Amino acid sequence: AQKITQTQPGMFVQEKEAVTLDCTYDTSDPSYGLFWYKQPSSGEMIFLIYQGSYDQQNATEGRYSLNFQKARKSANLVISASQLGDSAMYFCAMREGVGGGGNKLTFGTGTQLKVEL
Amino acid sequence: EPEVTQTPSHQVTQMGQEVILRCVPISNHLYFYWYRQILGQKVEFLVSFYNNEISEKSEIFDDQFSVERPDGSNFTLKIRSTKLEDSAMYFCASTGSRETQYFGPGTRLLVL
């Protein structure tokens, strides 16, 4: 079974609109972390946002927020006020086990986001 | 802002040749990783490294691969005898006391 599932291979959004990128995960470990990374066409991986399994509140970082629904095992990324520069591939990733460093990340297949004028 | 750096940005090699990919993690980080991404596919974990030894490796990381921290700043990935299927983007990442893994810009390896 896939540990991270991203069901949207491609998404389009109008500039200045909000967009939600879906991510569901599968783990039996009570301690885990969820991450979102952005990969522009240049190829680098840019960290966007992190949510720990025990965090009570949804994570936010500027225009990025994470809609964490633990019972549904989903961790959707919401980008508000989309900009042309948001056009990129977005990856959801999970760390299983107690955090603090050293645990590998398991990635989803990504969602290609295109922001249009 | 400190960042992970990788060299070279691109490498072309012949099948069967050895390659060494270099990384300079963020200076106060303790955990180091290599991932790879075959073109158009998802990012895959290769190996993690802590306290001068491998802490975890994936099935991909076979005897052809090795990692080393030769000094206090560099972290290298060596592929002893490259195969066509080793062509990919290779990312180095590092983690400090917080668990977020910060990635380098990657090395695009093409094996001919």
mmCIF file with all atom_site columns, N, CA and C in Angstrom, chain A residues 46-103:
data_model
loop_
_atom_site.group_PDB
_atom_site.id
_atom_site.type_symbol
_atom_site.label_atom_id
_atom_site.label_alt_id
_atom_site.label_comp_id
_atom_site.label_asym_id
_atom_site.label_entity_id
_atom_site.label_seq_id
_atom_site.pdbx_PDB_ins_code
_atom_site.Cartn_x
_atom_site.Cartn_y
_atom_site.Cartn_z
_atom_site.occupancy
_atom_site.B_iso_or_equiv
_atom_site.pdbx_formal_charge
_atom_site.auth_seq_id
_atom_site.auth_comp_id
_atom_site.auth_asym_id
_atom_site.auth_atom_id
_atom_site.pdbx_PDB_model_num
ATOM 1   N N  . ILE A 1 46  ? 12.111 22.704 -2.219  1.00 0.00 ? 46  ILE A N  1
ATOM 2   C CA . ILE A 1 46  ? 11.977 23.802 -1.264  1.00 0.00 ? 46  ILE A CA 1
ATOM 3   C C  . ILE A 1 46  ? 10.977 23.399 -0.187  1.00 0.00 ? 46  ILE A C  1
ATOM 4   N N  . PHE A 1 47  ? 11.407 23.414 1.060   1.00 0.00 ? 47  PHE A N  1
ATOM 5   C CA . PHE A 1 47  ? 10.519 23.088 2.172   1.00 0.00 ? 47  PHE A CA 1
ATOM 6   C C  . PHE A 1 47  ? 9.473  24.189 2.341   1.00 0.00 ? 47  PHE A C  1
ATOM 7   N N  . LEU A 1 48  ? 8.214  23.772 2.511   1.00 0.00 ? 48  LEU A N  1
ATOM 8   C CA . LEU A 1 48  ? 7.139  24.747 2.674   1.00 0.00 ? 48  LEU A CA 1
ATOM 9   C C  . LEU A 1 48  ? 6.551  24.742 4.078   1.00 0.00 ? 48  LEU A C  1
ATOM 10  N N  . ILE A 1 49  ? 6.180  23.562 4.577   1.00 0.00 ? 49  ILE A N  1
ATOM 11  C CA . ILE A 1 49  ? 5.393  23.523 5.800   1.00 0.00 ? 49  ILE A CA 1
ATOM 12  C C  . ILE A 1 49  ? 5.467  22.137 6.421   1.00 0.00 ? 49  ILE A C  1
ATOM 13  N N  . TYR A 1 50  ? 5.326  22.093 7.746   1.00 0.00 ? 50  TYR A N  1
ATOM 14  C CA . TYR A 1 50  ? 5.414  20.851 8.517   1.00 0.00 ? 50  TYR A CA 1
ATOM 15  C C  . TYR A 1 50  ? 4.267  20.764 9.517   1.00 0.00 ? 50  TYR A C  1
ATOM 16  N N  . GLN A 1 51  ? 3.751  19.537 9.663   1.00 0.00 ? 51  GLN A N  1
ATOM 17  C CA . GLN A 1 51  ? 2.717  19.271 10.671  1.00 0.00 ? 51  GLN A CA 1
ATOM 18  C C  . GLN A 1 51  ? 3.086  18.006 11.426  1.00 0.00 ? 51  GLN A C  1
ATOM 19  N N  . GLY A 1 52  ? 3.175  18.088 12.742  1.00 0.00 ? 52  GLY A N  1
ATOM 20  C CA . GLY A 1 52  ? 3.435  16.913 13.552  1.00 0.00 ? 52  GLY A CA 1
ATOM 21  C C  . GLY A 1 52  ? 2.134  16.234 13.940  1.00 0.00 ? 52  GLY A C  1
ATOM 22  N N  . SER A 1 53  ? 2.189  14.919 14.164  1.00 0.00 ? 53  SER A N  1
ATOM 23  C CA . SER A 1 53  ? 0.962  14.173 14.441  1.00 0.00 ? 53  SER A CA 1
ATOM 24  C C  . SER A 1 53  ? 0.304  14.585 15.748  1.00 0.00 ? 53  SER A C  1
ATOM 25  N N  . TYR A 1 54  ? 1.079  15.139 16.648  1.00 0.00 ? 54  TYR A N  1
ATOM 26  C CA . TYR A 1 54  ? 0.511  15.544 17.931  1.00 0.00 ? 54  TYR A CA 1
ATOM 27  C C  . TYR A 1 54  ? 0.179  17.030 18.003  1.00 0.00 ? 54  TYR A C  1
ATOM 28  N N  . ASP A 1 55  ? 0.440  17.724 16.909  1.00 0.00 ? 55  ASP A N  1
ATOM 29  C CA . ASP A 1 55  ? 0.131  19.160 16.909  1.00 0.00 ? 55  ASP A CA 1
ATOM 30  C C  . ASP A 1 55  ? -1.369 19.358 16.952  1.00 0.00 ? 55  ASP A C  1
ATOM 31  N N  . GLN A 1 56  ? -1.796 20.240 17.834  1.00 0.00 ? 56  GLN A N  1
ATOM 32  C CA . GLN A 1 56  ? -3.225 20.473 18.014  1.00 0.00 ? 56  GLN A CA 1
ATOM 33  C C  . GLN A 1 56  ? -3.805 21.402 16.958  1.00 0.00 ? 56  GLN A C  1
ATOM 34  N N  . GLN A 1 57  ? -2.951 22.294 16.470  1.00 0.00 ? 57  GLN A N  1
ATOM 35  C CA . GLN A 1 57  ? -3.440 23.263 15.490  1.00 0.00 ? 57  GLN A CA 1
ATOM 36  C C  . GLN A 1 57  ? -2.853 22.983 14.119  1.00 0.00 ? 57  GLN A C  1
ATOM 37  N N  . ASN A 1 58  ? -3.593 23.386 13.099  1.00 0.00 ? 58  ASN A N  1
ATOM 38  C CA . ASN A 1 58  ? -3.088 23.268 11.736  1.00 0.00 ? 58  ASN A CA 1
ATOM 39  C C  . ASN A 1 58  ? -1.923 24.224 11.531  1.00 0.00 ? 58  ASN A C  1
ATOM 40  N N  . ALA A 1 59  ? -0.903 23.742 10.841  1.00 0.00 ? 59  ALA A N  1
ATOM 41  C CA . ALA A 1 59  ? 0.278  24.566 10.587  1.00 0.00 ? 59  ALA A CA 1
ATOM 42  C C  . ALA A 1 59  ? -0.027 25.637 9.546   1.00 0.00 ? 59  ALA A C  1
ATOM 43  N N  . THR A 1 60  ? 0.597  26.794 9.719   1.00 0.00 ? 60  THR A N  1
ATOM 44  C CA . THR A 1 60  ? 0.509  27.864 8.725   1.00 0.00 ? 60  THR A CA 1
ATOM 45  C C  . THR A 1 60  ? 1.889  28.481 8.559   1.00 0.00 ? 60  THR A C  1
ATOM 46  N N  . GLU A 1 61  ? 2.192  28.840 7.306   1.00 0.00 ? 61  GLU A N  1
ATOM 47  C CA . GLU A 1 61  ? 3.436  29.544 6.984   1.00 0.00 ? 61  GLU A CA 1
ATOM 48  C C  . GLU A 1 61  ? 3.125  30.514 5.867   1.00 0.00 ? 61  GLU A C  1
ATOM 49  N N  . GLY A 1 62  ? 2.854  31.754 6.241   1.00 0.00 ? 62  GLY A N  1
ATOM 50  C CA . GLY A 1 62  ? 2.540  32.746 5.223   1.00 0.00 ? 62  GLY A CA 1
ATOM 51  C C  . GLY A 1 62  ? 1.290  32.368 4.453   1.00 0.00 ? 62  GLY A C  1
ATOM 52  N N  . ARG A 1 63  ? 1.424  32.229 3.127   1.00 0.00 ? 63  ARG A N  1
ATOM 53  C CA . ARG A 1 63  ? 0.260  31.900 2.298   1.00 0.00 ? 63  ARG A CA 1
ATOM 54  C C  . ARG A 1 63  ? -0.050 30.397 2.298   1.00 0.00 ? 63  ARG A C  1
ATOM 55  N N  . TYR A 1 64  ? 0.786  29.619 2.964   1.00 0.00 ? 64  TYR A N  1
ATOM 56  C CA . TYR A 1 64  ? 0.586  28.169 2.994   1.00 0.00 ? 64  TYR A CA 1
ATOM 57  C C  . TYR A 1 64  ? -0.064 27.758 4.318   1.00 0.00 ? 64  TYR A C  1
ATOM 58  N N  . SER A 1 65  ? -1.027 26.898 4.239   1.00 0.00 ? 65  SER A N  1
ATOM 59  C CA . SER A 1 65  ? -1.588 26.295 5.436   1.00 0.00 ? 65  SER A CA 1
ATOM 60  C C  . SER A 1 65  ? -1.830 24.822 5.165   1.00 0.00 ? 65  SER A C  1
ATOM 61  N N  . LEU A 1 66  ? -1.824 24.060 6.235   1.00 0.00 ? 66  LEU A N  1
ATOM 62  C CA . LEU A 1 66  ? -1.992 22.625 6.109   1.00 0.00 ? 66  LEU A CA 1
ATOM 63  C C  . LEU A 1 66  ? -3.304 22.251 6.785   1.00 0.00 ? 66  LEU A C  1
ATOM 64  N N  . ASN A 1 67  ? -4.211 21.685 6.045   1.00 0.00 ? 67  ASN A N  1
ATOM 65  C CA . ASN A 1 67  ? -5.494 21.236 6.574   1.00 0.00 ? 67  ASN A CA 1
ATOM 66  C C  . ASN A 1 67  ? -5.327 19.791 7.027   1.00 0.00 ? 67  ASN A C  1
ATOM 67  N N  . PHE A 1 68  ? -5.041 19.634 8.314   1.00 0.00 ? 68  PHE A N  1
ATOM 68  C CA . PHE A 1 68  ? -4.705 18.334 8.898   1.00 0.00 ? 68  PHE A CA 1
ATOM 69  C C  . PHE A 1 68  ? -5.961 17.711 9.487   1.00 0.00 ? 68  PHE A C  1
ATOM 70  N N  . GLN A 1 69  ? -6.390 16.590 8.907   1.00 0.00 ? 69  GLN A N  1
ATOM 71  C CA . GLN A 1 69  ? -7.540 15.851 9.415   1.00 0.00 ? 69  GLN A CA 1
ATOM 72  C C  . GLN A 1 69  ? -7.049 14.462 9.789   1.00 0.00 ? 69  GLN A C  1
ATOM 73  N N  . LYS A 1 70  ? -6.733 14.318 11.068  1.00 0.00 ? 70  LYS A N  1
ATOM 74  C CA . LYS A 1 70  ? -6.057 13.110 11.536  1.00 0.00 ? 70  LYS A CA 1
ATOM 75  C C  . LYS A 1 70  ? -6.907 11.869 11.354  1.00 0.00 ? 70  LYS A C  1
ATOM 76  N N  . ALA A 1 71  ? -8.190 11.966 11.660  1.00 0.00 ? 71  ALA A N  1
ATOM 77  C CA . ALA A 1 71  ? -9.071 10.790 11.561  1.00 0.00 ? 71  ALA A CA 1
ATOM 78  C C  . ALA A 1 71  ? -9.182 10.319 10.119  1.00 0.00 ? 71  ALA A C  1
ATOM 79  N N  . ARG A 1 72  ? -9.119 11.250 9.194   1.00 0.00 ? 72  ARG A N  1
ATOM 80  C CA . ARG A 1 72  ? -9.203 10.904 7.770   1.00 0.00 ? 72  ARG A CA 1
ATOM 81  C C  . ARG A 1 72  ? -7.831 10.611 7.181   1.00 0.00 ? 72  ARG A C  1
ATOM 82  N N  . LYS A 1 73  ? -6.795 10.828 7.966   1.00 0.00 ? 73  LYS A N  1
ATOM 83  C CA . LYS A 1 73  ? -5.412 10.662 7.503   1.00 0.00 ? 73  LYS A CA 1
ATOM 84  C C  . LYS A 1 73  ? -5.169 11.485 6.238   1.00 0.00 ? 73  LYS A C  1
ATOM 85  N N  . SER A 1 74  ? -5.544 12.747 6.352   1.00 0.00 ? 74  SER A N  1
ATOM 86  C CA . SER A 1 74  ? -5.265 13.638 5.233   1.00 0.00 ? 74  SER A CA 1
ATOM 87  C C  . SER A 1 74  ? -4.517 14.869 5.708   1.00 0.00 ? 74  SER A C  1
ATOM 88  N N  . ALA A 1 75  ? -3.718 15.411 4.829   1.00 0.00 ? 75  ALA A N  1
ATOM 89  C CA . ALA A 1 75  ? -2.872 16.573 5.145   1.00 0.00 ? 75  ALA A CA 1
ATOM 90  C C  . ALA A 1 75  ? -2.805 17.433 3.897   1.00 0.00 ? 75  ALA A C  1
ATOM 91  N N  . ASN A 1 76  ? -3.878 18.098 3.597   1.00 0.00 ? 76  ASN A N  1
ATOM 92  C CA . ASN A 1 76  ? -3.968 18.874 2.363   1.00 0.00 ? 76  ASN A CA 1
ATOM 93  C C  . ASN A 1 76  ? -3.269 20.220 2.506   1.00 0.00 ? 76  ASN A C  1
ATOM 94  N N  . LEU A 1 77  ? -2.601 20.626 1.464   1.00 0.00 ? 77  LEU A N  1
ATOM 95  C CA . LEU A 1 77  ? -1.937 21.924 1.426   1.00 0.00 ? 77  LEU A CA 1
ATOM 96  C C  . LEU A 1 77  ? -2.873 22.944 0.789   1.00 0.00 ? 77  LEU A C  1
ATOM 97  N N  . VAL A 1 78  ? -3.047 24.054 1.463   1.00 0.00 ? 78  VAL A N  1
ATOM 98  C CA . VAL A 1 78  ? -3.851 25.146 0.930   1.00 0.00 ? 78  VAL A CA 1
ATOM 99  C C  . VAL A 1 78  ? -2.926 26.316 0.637   1.00 0.00 ? 78  VAL A C  1
ATOM 100 N N  . ILE A 1 79  ? -2.953 26.781 -0.589  1.00 0.00 ? 79  ILE A N  1
ATOM 101 C CA . ILE A 1 79  ? -2.192 27.961 -0.980  1.00 0.00 ? 79  ILE A CA 1
ATOM 102 C C  . ILE A 1 79  ? -3.211 29.067 -1.224  1.00 0.00 ? 79  ILE A C  1
ATOM 103 N N  . SER A 1 80  ? -3.086 30.140 -0.483  1.00 0.00 ? 80  SER A N  1
ATOM 104 C CA . SER A 1 80  ? -4.022 31.260 -0.658  1.00 0.00 ? 80  SER A CA 1
ATOM 105 C C  . SER A 1 80  ? -3.410 32.270 -1.628  1.00 0.00 ? 80  SER A C  1
ATOM 106 N N  . ALA A 1 81  ? -4.276 33.029 -2.276  1.00 0.00 ? 81  ALA A N  1
ATOM 107 C CA . ALA A 1 81  ? -3.838 34.120 -3.166  1.00 0.00 ? 81  ALA A CA 1
ATOM 108 C C  . ALA A 1 81  ? -2.713 33.666 -4.091  1.00 0.00 ? 81  ALA A C  1
ATOM 109 N N  . SER A 1 82  ? -3.009 32.696 -4.946  1.00 0.00 ? 82  SER A N  1
ATOM 110 C CA . SER A 1 82  ? -1.998 32.101 -5.813  1.00 0.00 ? 82  SER A CA 1
ATOM 111 C C  . SER A 1 82  ? -1.284 33.148 -6.663  1.00 0.00 ? 82  SER A C  1
ATOM 112 N N  . GLN A 1 83  ? 0.007  32.884 -6.856  1.00 0.00 ? 83  GLN A N  1
ATOM 113 C CA . GLN A 1 83  ? 0.837  33.753 -7.679  1.00 0.00 ? 83  GLN A CA 1
ATOM 114 C C  . GLN A 1 83  ? 1.432  32.933 -8.820  1.00 0.00 ? 83  GLN A C  1
ATOM 115 N N  . LEU A 1 84  ? 1.830  33.617 -9.876  1.00 0.00 ? 84  LEU A N  1
ATOM 116 C CA . LEU A 1 84  ? 2.417  32.904 -11.014 1.00 0.00 ? 84  LEU A CA 1
ATOM 117 C C  . LEU A 1 84  ? 3.622  32.070 -10.587 1.00 0.00 ? 84  LEU A C  1
ATOM 118 N N  . GLY A 1 85  ? 4.362  32.596 -9.624  1.00 0.00 ? 85  GLY A N  1
ATOM 119 C CA . GLY A 1 85  ? 5.544  31.889 -9.139  1.00 0.00 ? 85  GLY A CA 1
ATOM 120 C C  . GLY A 1 85  ? 5.236  30.624 -8.346  1.00 0.00 ? 85  GLY A C  1
ATOM 121 N N  . ASP A 1 86  ? 3.972  30.393 -8.065  1.00 0.00 ? 86  ASP A N  1
ATOM 122 C CA . ASP A 1 86  ? 3.583  29.158 -7.372  1.00 0.00 ? 86  ASP A CA 1
ATOM 123 C C  . ASP A 1 86  ? 3.506  27.977 -8.328  1.00 0.00 ? 86  ASP A C  1
ATOM 124 N N  . SER A 1 87  ? 3.577  28.229 -9.607  1.00 0.00 ? 87  SER A N  1
ATOM 125 C CA . SER A 1 87  ? 3.546  27.136 -10.590 1.00 0.00 ? 87  SER A CA 1
ATOM 126 C C  . SER A 1 87  ? 4.757  26.239 -10.377 1.00 0.00 ? 87  SER A C  1
ATOM 127 N N  . ALA A 1 88  ? 4.504  24.989 -10.047 1.00 0.00 ? 88  ALA A N  1
ATOM 128 C CA . ALA A 1 88  ? 5.574  24.052 -9.682  1.00 0.00 ? 88  ALA A CA 1
ATOM 129 C C  . ALA A 1 88  ? 4.953  22.693 -9.404  1.00 0.00 ? 88  ALA A C  1
ATOM 130 N N  . MET A 1 89  ? 5.834  21.731 -9.131  1.00 0.00 ? 89  MET A N  1
ATOM 131 C CA . MET A 1 89  ? 5.395  20.428 -8.633  1.00 0.00 ? 89  MET A CA 1
ATOM 132 C C  . MET A 1 89  ? 5.416  20.490 -7.122  1.00 0.00 ? 89  MET A C  1
ATOM 133 N N  . TYR A 1 90  ? 4.396  19.931 -6.492  1.00 0.00 ? 90  TYR A N  1
ATOM 134 C CA . TYR A 1 90  ? 4.298  19.929 -5.041  1.00 0.00 ? 90  TYR A CA 1
ATOM 135 C C  . TYR A 1 90  ? 4.247  18.493 -4.538  1.00 0.00 ? 90  TYR A C  1
ATOM 136 N N  . PHE A 1 91  ? 5.139  18.210 -3.584  1.00 0.00 ? 91  PHE A N  1
ATOM 137 C CA . PHE A 1 91  ? 5.234  16.877 -3.018  1.00 0.00 ? 91  PHE A CA 1
ATOM 138 C C  . PHE A 1 91  ? 4.838  16.878 -1.553  1.00 0.00 ? 91  PHE A C  1
ATOM 139 N N  . CYS A 1 92  ? 4.027  15.908 -1.192  1.00 0.00 ? 92  CYS A N  1
ATOM 140 C CA . CYS A 1 92  ? 3.717  15.626 0.203   1.00 0.00 ? 92  CYS A CA 1
ATOM 141 C C  . CYS A 1 92  ? 4.656  14.506 0.659   1.00 0.00 ? 92  CYS A C  1
ATOM 142 N N  . ALA A 1 93  ? 5.123  14.586 1.897   1.00 0.00 ? 93  ALA A N  1
ATOM 143 C CA . ALA A 1 93  ? 6.054  13.577 2.409   1.00 0.00 ? 93  ALA A CA 1
ATOM 144 C C  . ALA A 1 93  ? 5.758  13.293 3.882   1.00 0.00 ? 93  ALA A C  1
ATOM 145 N N  . MET A 1 94  ? 6.148  12.119 4.320   1.00 0.00 ? 94  MET A N  1
ATOM 146 C CA . MET A 1 94  ? 5.887  11.712 5.704   1.00 0.00 ? 94  MET A CA 1
ATOM 147 C C  . MET A 1 94  ? 7.137  11.137 6.353   1.00 0.00 ? 94  MET A C  1
ATOM 148 N N  . ARG A 1 95  ? 7.306  11.454 7.607   1.00 0.00 ? 95  ARG A N  1
ATOM 149 C CA . ARG A 1 95  ? 8.326  10.851 8.459   1.00 0.00 ? 95  ARG A CA 1
ATOM 150 C C  . ARG A 1 95  ? 7.583  10.003 9.491   1.00 0.00 ? 95  ARG A C  1
ATOM 151 N N  . GLU A 1 96  ? 7.957  8.757  9.649   1.00 0.00 ? 96  GLU A N  1
ATOM 152 C CA . GLU A 1 96  ? 7.344  7.906  10.647  1.00 0.00 ? 96  GLU A CA 1
ATOM 153 C C  . GLU A 1 96  ? 8.275  7.707  11.824  1.00 0.00 ? 96  GLU A C  1
ATOM 154 N N  . GLY A 1 97  ? 7.692  7.611  12.996  1.00 0.00 ? 97  GLY A N  1
ATOM 155 C CA . GLY A 1 97  ? 8.495  7.437  14.197  1.00 0.00 ? 97  GLY A CA 1
ATOM 156 C C  . GLY A 1 97  ? 8.723  8.769  14.878  1.00 0.00 ? 97  GLY A C  1
ATOM 157 N N  . VAL A 1 98  ? 9.332  8.700  16.040  1.00 0.00 ? 98  VAL A N  1
ATOM 158 C CA . VAL A 1 98  ? 9.570  9.898  16.839  1.00 0.00 ? 98  VAL A CA 1
ATOM 159 C C  . VAL A 1 98  ? 10.499 10.824 16.088  1.00 0.00 ? 98  VAL A C  1
ATOM 160 N N  . GLY A 1 99  ? 10.179 12.100 16.105  1.00 0.00 ? 99  GLY A N  1
ATOM 161 C CA . GLY A 1 99  ? 10.969 13.072 15.368  1.00 0.00 ? 99  GLY A CA 1
ATOM 162 C C  . GLY A 1 99  ? 12.261 13.432 16.068  1.00 0.00 ? 99  GLY A C  1
ATOM 163 N N  . GLY A 1 100 ? 12.943 14.413 15.560  1.00 0.00 ? 100 GLY A N  1
ATOM 164 C CA . GLY A 1 100 ? 14.203 14.843 16.138  1.00 0.00 ? 100 GLY A CA 1
ATOM 165 C C  . GLY A 1 100 ? 15.376 14.618 15.219  1.00 0.00 ? 100 GLY A C  1
ATOM 166 N N  . GLY A 1 101 ? 15.131 14.007 14.090  1.00 0.00 ? 101 GLY A N  1
ATOM 167 C CA . GLY A 1 101 ? 16.200 13.830 13.124  1.00 0.00 ? 101 GLY A CA 1
ATOM 168 C C  . GLY A 1 101 ? 16.484 12.370 12.846  1.00 0.00 ? 101 GLY A C  1
ATOM 169 N N  . GLY A 1 102 ? 16.933 12.083 11.670  1.00 0.00 ? 102 GLY A N  1
ATOM 170 C CA . GLY A 1 102 ? 17.385 10.747 11.315  1.00 0.00 ? 102 GLY A CA 1
ATOM 171 C C  . GLY A 1 102 ? 16.372 9.873  10.626  1.00 0.00 ? 102 GLY A C  1
ATOM 172 N N  . ASN A 1 103 ? 15.112 10.284 10.624  1.00 0.00 ? 103 ASN A N  1
ATOM 173 C CA . ASN A 1 103 ? 14.106 9.447  9.986   1.00 0.00 ? 103 ASN A CA 1
ATOM 174 C C  . ASN A 1 103 ? 13.943 9.822  8.517   1.00 0.00 ? 103 ASN A C  1
#
